[in-house]
Amino acid sequence: MTEPLILPVGRYTGEFHPEVGAPVKYYSLSIGRLMVTMEDPQTFAVWAAAHPPTDHPDRPWTRTSVLDAATSIGAAEPERIVDGLLEDGLLVEVSPDDSELEGFARAHRVLPLMVSLGNNPEDPLHYGIGLFGLEPVIRVPTLVHDIWQWSSVGDSLWEVCQVFAEAGAQVDFVDAREHDPRHVLREFFAALPMLLATSAACLDEARRL
């Protein structure tokens, strides 16, 4: 089995200072309808270290990678902190293997945090994502772009992949493999760490009515 990746869950919403010039009281994350606060700077640093570096996009970001990164920035007892964040659902450990992915996708949503900047004639099969007026922070294949763009519409990532696969089955020019939601999920998951690393998206818990 491929070594599991670690991914951060939650949208960072900033740090709170009780008054001007005061030190940070806590860091906050948004998950579902809740706000989660972290008063311990080292806990927040470990959560942040779960975002892989953008200069090595092909490097698998595993538990070992997160622990090494956390140690390098001075976090004490990073293993204990990682275990706590996993237990609280602020980190998720998932293998790229098929048997693991569907459960992950059913339990989580992906929320886009930037906008689509489109493609260009030189590379029509890849789309830029970023902020208007600036260069894209990441370029992704068409399939990944389309799932990312519509990811907040569904209650879970798995639901979005299912709908995309069903829609693709209605047109002749779509790669037949894209009629399978598991293939769609695998392709999207391969790009997910870099979408999180560049803040083009965040992971959230699945929406439950």
mmCIF file of C-alpha atoms in Angstrom:
data_model
loop_
_atom_site.group_PDB
_atom_site.id
_atom_site.type_symbol
_atom_site.label_atom_id
_atom_site.label_comp_id
_atom_site.label_asym_id
_atom_site.label_seq_id
_atom_site.Cartn_x
_atom_site.Cartn_y
_atom_site.Cartn_z
ATOM 1 C CA MET A 1 0.000 0.000 0.000
ATOM 2 C CA THR A 2 1.196 3.502 -0.827
ATOM 3 C CA GLU A 3 2.198 5.496 2.247
ATOM 4 C CA PRO A 4 -0.734 7.712 3.301
ATOM 5 C CA LEU A 5 -0.651 11.424 2.656
ATOM 6 C CA ILE A 6 -1.550 13.978 5.304
ATOM 7 C CA LEU A 7 -3.859 16.808 4.290
ATOM 8 C CA PRO A 8 -5.003 19.815 6.353
ATOM 9 C CA VAL A 9 -8.729 20.279 6.933
ATOM 10 C CA GLY A 10 -10.286 23.699 7.447
ATOM 11 C CA ARG A 11 -10.133 27.211 6.047
ATOM 12 C CA TYR A 12 -7.738 29.549 7.814
ATOM 13 C CA THR A 13 -9.635 32.694 8.813
ATOM 14 C CA GLY A 14 -6.871 34.621 10.564
ATOM 15 C CA GLU A 15 -5.365 35.428 13.932
ATOM 16 C CA PHE A 16 -7.117 37.286 16.742
ATOM 17 C CA HIS A 17 -5.489 40.085 18.716
ATOM 18 C CA PRO A 18 -7.591 41.255 21.671
ATOM 19 C CA GLU A 19 -6.371 44.818 21.115
ATOM 20 C CA VAL A 20 -4.018 46.775 18.909
ATOM 21 C CA GLY A 21 -0.428 45.771 19.592
ATOM 22 C CA ALA A 22 -1.380 42.790 21.746
ATOM 23 C CA PRO A 23 0.073 39.365 20.959
ATOM 24 C CA VAL A 24 -1.976 36.768 19.133
ATOM 25 C CA LYS A 25 -4.588 35.192 21.405
ATOM 26 C CA TYR A 26 -5.606 32.465 18.972
ATOM 27 C CA TYR A 27 -5.630 31.346 15.350
ATOM 28 C CA SER A 28 -8.989 30.441 13.825
ATOM 29 C CA LEU A 29 -10.187 27.944 11.256
ATOM 30 C CA SER A 30 -13.601 27.512 9.710
ATOM 31 C CA ILE A 31 -14.894 23.945 9.386
ATOM 32 C CA GLY A 32 -18.470 23.371 8.315
ATOM 33 C CA ARG A 33 -20.600 25.783 10.332
ATOM 34 C CA LEU A 34 -18.120 25.959 13.186
ATOM 35 C CA MET A 35 -15.111 28.094 14.021
ATOM 36 C CA VAL A 36 -12.188 26.255 15.587
ATOM 37 C CA THR A 37 -9.585 28.193 17.548
ATOM 38 C CA MET A 38 -5.987 27.257 18.310
ATOM 39 C CA GLU A 39 -4.385 29.115 21.193
ATOM 40 C CA ASP A 40 -1.148 27.147 21.024
ATOM 41 C CA PRO A 41 1.116 28.623 18.292
ATOM 42 C CA GLN A 42 2.912 25.303 17.906
ATOM 43 C CA THR A 43 -0.343 23.477 17.191
ATOM 44 C CA PHE A 44 -1.140 26.012 14.509
ATOM 45 C CA ALA A 45 2.404 25.706 13.122
ATOM 46 C CA VAL A 46 2.009 21.935 12.761
ATOM 47 C CA TRP A 47 -1.377 22.373 11.034
ATOM 48 C CA ALA A 48 0.244 24.872 8.661
ATOM 49 C CA ALA A 49 3.156 22.471 8.069
ATOM 50 C CA ALA A 50 0.648 19.951 6.710
ATOM 51 C CA HIS A 51 0.396 22.144 3.601
ATOM 52 C CA PRO A 52 3.079 20.775 1.254
ATOM 53 C CA PRO A 53 5.741 23.119 -0.152
ATOM 54 C CA THR A 54 4.983 24.381 -3.631
ATOM 55 C CA ASP A 55 8.565 24.089 -4.878
ATOM 56 C CA HIS A 56 8.446 20.269 -4.875
ATOM 57 C CA PRO A 57 4.988 19.478 -6.251
ATOM 58 C CA ASP A 58 5.735 15.791 -6.866
ATOM 59 C CA ARG A 59 6.990 15.038 -3.348
ATOM 60 C CA PRO A 60 4.419 13.008 -1.379
ATOM 61 C CA TRP A 61 3.556 14.933 1.793
ATOM 62 C CA THR A 62 3.338 12.188 4.398
ATOM 63 C CA ARG A 63 3.369 12.043 8.190
ATOM 64 C CA THR A 64 7.167 11.872 8.106
ATOM 65 C CA SER A 65 7.297 14.972 5.897
ATOM 66 C CA VAL A 66 4.998 16.917 8.225
ATOM 67 C CA LEU A 67 6.992 15.905 11.306
ATOM 68 C CA ASP A 68 10.261 16.924 9.637
ATOM 69 C CA ALA A 69 8.801 20.285 8.584
ATOM 70 C CA ALA A 70 7.339 20.911 12.040
ATOM 71 C CA THR A 71 10.621 20.036 13.732
ATOM 72 C CA SER A 72 12.540 22.369 11.422
ATOM 73 C CA ILE A 73 10.409 25.316 12.539
ATOM 74 C CA GLY A 74 10.907 24.488 16.202
ATOM 75 C CA ALA A 75 7.675 22.721 17.107
ATOM 76 C CA ALA A 76 8.037 20.662 20.281
ATOM 77 C CA GLU A 77 6.448 17.205 20.410
ATOM 78 C CA PRO A 78 5.149 17.362 16.827
ATOM 79 C CA GLU A 79 4.082 13.691 16.915
ATOM 80 C CA ARG A 80 1.722 14.360 19.827
ATOM 81 C CA ILE A 81 0.319 17.420 18.046
ATOM 82 C CA VAL A 82 -0.194 15.510 14.779
ATOM 83 C CA ASP A 83 -2.022 12.740 16.650
ATOM 84 C CA GLY A 84 -4.274 15.316 18.301
ATOM 85 C CA LEU A 85 -5.046 17.101 15.042
ATOM 86 C CA LEU A 86 -5.876 13.789 13.358
ATOM 87 C CA GLU A 87 -8.187 12.864 16.227
ATOM 88 C CA ASP A 88 -9.923 16.262 16.008
ATOM 89 C CA GLY A 89 -10.346 16.014 12.228
ATOM 90 C CA LEU A 90 -8.110 19.008 11.523
ATOM 91 C CA LEU A 91 -5.736 16.732 9.642
ATOM 92 C CA VAL A 92 -6.685 13.696 7.591
ATOM 93 C CA GLU A 93 -4.423 10.826 6.613
ATOM 94 C CA VAL A 94 -5.468 9.073 3.420
ATOM 95 C CA SER A 95 -3.867 6.665 1.000
ATOM 96 C CA PRO A 96 -4.136 7.251 -2.752
ATOM 97 C CA ASP A 97 -5.294 3.621 -3.013
ATOM 98 C CA ASP A 98 -8.863 3.260 -4.299
ATOM 99 C CA SER A 99 -10.213 1.552 -1.180
ATOM 100 C CA GLU A 100 -9.242 4.548 0.946
ATOM 101 C CA LEU A 101 -10.179 7.353 -1.407
ATOM 102 C CA GLU A 102 -13.923 6.892 -1.669
ATOM 103 C CA GLY A 103 -14.407 7.036 2.097
ATOM 104 C CA PHE A 104 -12.301 10.196 2.241
ATOM 105 C CA ALA A 105 -14.295 11.775 -0.584
ATOM 106 C CA ARG A 106 -17.610 10.925 1.086
ATOM 107 C CA ALA A 107 -16.477 12.573 4.334
ATOM 108 C CA HIS A 108 -15.075 15.791 2.878
ATOM 109 C CA ARG A 109 -15.847 18.677 0.564
ATOM 110 C CA VAL A 110 -13.419 20.846 -1.378
ATOM 111 C CA LEU A 111 -14.030 24.594 -1.342
ATOM 112 C CA PRO A 112 -12.429 26.809 -4.023
ATOM 113 C CA LEU A 113 -10.754 29.888 -2.538
ATOM 114 C CA MET A 114 -9.624 31.559 -5.766
ATOM 115 C CA VAL A 115 -11.037 32.061 -9.254
ATOM 116 C CA SER A 116 -10.520 30.449 -12.622
ATOM 117 C CA LEU A 117 -8.220 32.445 -14.896
ATOM 118 C CA GLY A 118 -8.959 30.287 -17.942
ATOM 119 C CA ASN A 119 -6.647 28.650 -20.429
ATOM 120 C CA ASN A 120 -4.580 30.051 -23.287
ATOM 121 C CA PRO A 121 -3.799 29.068 -26.898
ATOM 122 C CA GLU A 122 -0.315 27.833 -25.946
ATOM 123 C CA ASP A 123 -1.697 25.326 -23.422
ATOM 124 C CA PRO A 124 -5.451 24.904 -23.971
ATOM 125 C CA LEU A 125 -5.740 21.741 -21.855
ATOM 126 C CA HIS A 126 -4.579 23.398 -18.628
ATOM 127 C CA TYR A 127 -6.392 26.128 -16.719
ATOM 128 C CA GLY A 128 -4.925 28.744 -14.426
ATOM 129 C CA ILE A 129 -6.263 29.376 -10.943
ATOM 130 C CA GLY A 130 -5.467 32.464 -8.926
ATOM 131 C CA LEU A 131 -6.569 36.050 -8.390
ATOM 132 C CA PHE A 132 -7.630 38.563 -11.032
ATOM 133 C CA GLY A 133 -4.790 40.735 -12.268
ATOM 134 C CA LEU A 134 -2.067 38.332 -11.128
ATOM 135 C CA GLU A 135 -0.319 35.325 -12.596
ATOM 136 C CA PRO A 136 -1.961 31.969 -11.785
ATOM 137 C CA VAL A 137 -0.739 30.303 -8.608
ATOM 138 C CA ILE A 138 -1.303 26.903 -10.212
ATOM 139 C CA ARG A 139 -2.253 25.386 -13.574
ATOM 140 C CA VAL A 140 -4.252 22.176 -13.632
ATOM 141 C CA PRO A 141 -5.691 19.818 -16.270
ATOM 142 C CA THR A 142 -9.219 20.454 -17.513
ATOM 143 C CA LEU A 143 -10.738 17.630 -15.465
ATOM 144 C CA VAL A 144 -9.167 18.847 -12.229
ATOM 145 C CA HIS A 145 -10.189 22.419 -12.992
ATOM 146 C CA ASP A 146 -13.809 21.461 -13.583
ATOM 147 C CA ILE A 147 -14.091 19.445 -10.366
ATOM 148 C CA TRP A 148 -12.377 22.253 -8.407
ATOM 149 C CA GLN A 149 -14.652 24.907 -9.932
ATOM 150 C CA TRP A 150 -17.853 23.068 -9.009
ATOM 151 C CA SER A 151 -16.624 21.396 -5.849
ATOM 152 C CA SER A 152 -18.602 23.559 -3.430
ATOM 153 C CA VAL A 153 -21.922 22.743 -5.127
ATOM 154 C CA GLY A 154 -22.114 19.151 -3.881
ATOM 155 C CA ASP A 155 -22.475 17.919 -0.332
ATOM 156 C CA SER A 156 -19.233 15.957 -0.678
ATOM 157 C CA LEU A 157 -16.321 15.528 -3.056
ATOM 158 C CA TRP A 158 -17.634 12.074 -3.918
ATOM 159 C CA GLU A 159 -21.023 13.505 -4.940
ATOM 160 C CA VAL A 160 -19.325 16.007 -7.271
ATOM 161 C CA CYS A 161 -17.246 13.226 -8.862
ATOM 162 C CA GLN A 162 -20.373 11.119 -9.368
ATOM 163 C CA VAL A 163 -22.294 13.954 -11.021
ATOM 164 C CA PHE A 164 -19.333 14.803 -13.243
ATOM 165 C CA ALA A 165 -18.984 11.164 -14.336
ATOM 166 C CA GLU A 166 -22.709 10.894 -15.072
ATOM 167 C CA ALA A 167 -22.647 14.091 -17.121
ATOM 168 C CA GLY A 168 -19.562 12.940 -19.021
ATOM 169 C CA ALA A 169 -21.299 9.742 -19.988
ATOM 170 C CA GLN A 170 -23.840 11.800 -21.954
ATOM 171 C CA VAL A 171 -21.307 13.216 -24.415
ATOM 172 C CA ASP A 172 -19.205 11.388 -26.984
ATOM 173 C CA PHE A 173 -16.004 13.427 -26.855
ATOM 174 C CA VAL A 174 -15.230 12.838 -23.156
ATOM 175 C CA ASP A 175 -12.594 10.209 -22.338
ATOM 176 C CA ALA A 176 -14.533 7.044 -21.471
ATOM 177 C CA ARG A 177 -12.531 6.671 -18.264
ATOM 178 C CA GLU A 178 -14.170 9.861 -17.017
ATOM 179 C CA HIS A 179 -17.507 8.012 -16.929
ATOM 180 C CA ASP A 180 -16.187 6.287 -13.793
ATOM 181 C CA PRO A 181 -16.391 8.463 -10.649
ATOM 182 C CA ARG A 182 -13.478 6.555 -9.117
ATOM 183 C CA HIS A 183 -11.244 7.549 -12.029
ATOM 184 C CA VAL A 184 -12.418 11.149 -11.725
ATOM 185 C CA LEU A 185 -11.627 11.095 -8.007
ATOM 186 C CA ARG A 186 -8.154 9.609 -8.527
ATOM 187 C CA GLU A 187 -7.273 12.266 -11.093
ATOM 188 C CA PHE A 188 -8.507 15.065 -8.847
ATOM 189 C CA PHE A 189 -6.855 13.680 -5.737
ATOM 190 C CA ALA A 190 -3.468 13.680 -7.469
ATOM 191 C CA ALA A 191 -3.740 17.475 -7.775
ATOM 192 C CA LEU A 192 -5.384 18.136 -4.407
ATOM 193 C CA PRO A 193 -2.201 18.584 -2.297
ATOM 194 C CA MET A 194 -1.004 21.412 -4.557
ATOM 195 C CA LEU A 195 -4.456 23.018 -4.617
ATOM 196 C CA LEU A 196 -4.250 23.137 -0.818
ATOM 197 C CA ALA A 197 -0.607 24.212 -0.790
ATOM 198 C CA THR A 198 -1.289 27.237 -3.006
ATOM 199 C CA SER A 199 -4.487 28.148 -1.092
ATOM 200 C CA ALA A 200 -6.468 27.671 -4.300
ATOM 201 C CA ALA A 201 -8.783 25.444 -2.249
ATOM 202 C CA CYS A 202 -9.332 24.071 1.227
ATOM 203 C CA LEU A 203 -10.762 20.878 2.611
ATOM 204 C CA ASP A 204 -13.987 21.026 4.600
ATOM 205 C CA GLU A 205 -16.169 18.384 6.194
ATOM 206 C CA ALA A 206 -18.960 16.994 4.045
ATOM 207 C CA ARG A 207 -22.204 18.924 4.299
ATOM 208 C CA ARG A 208 -24.836 17.046 6.265
ATOM 209 C CA LEU A 209 -28.479 18.126 6.357
#
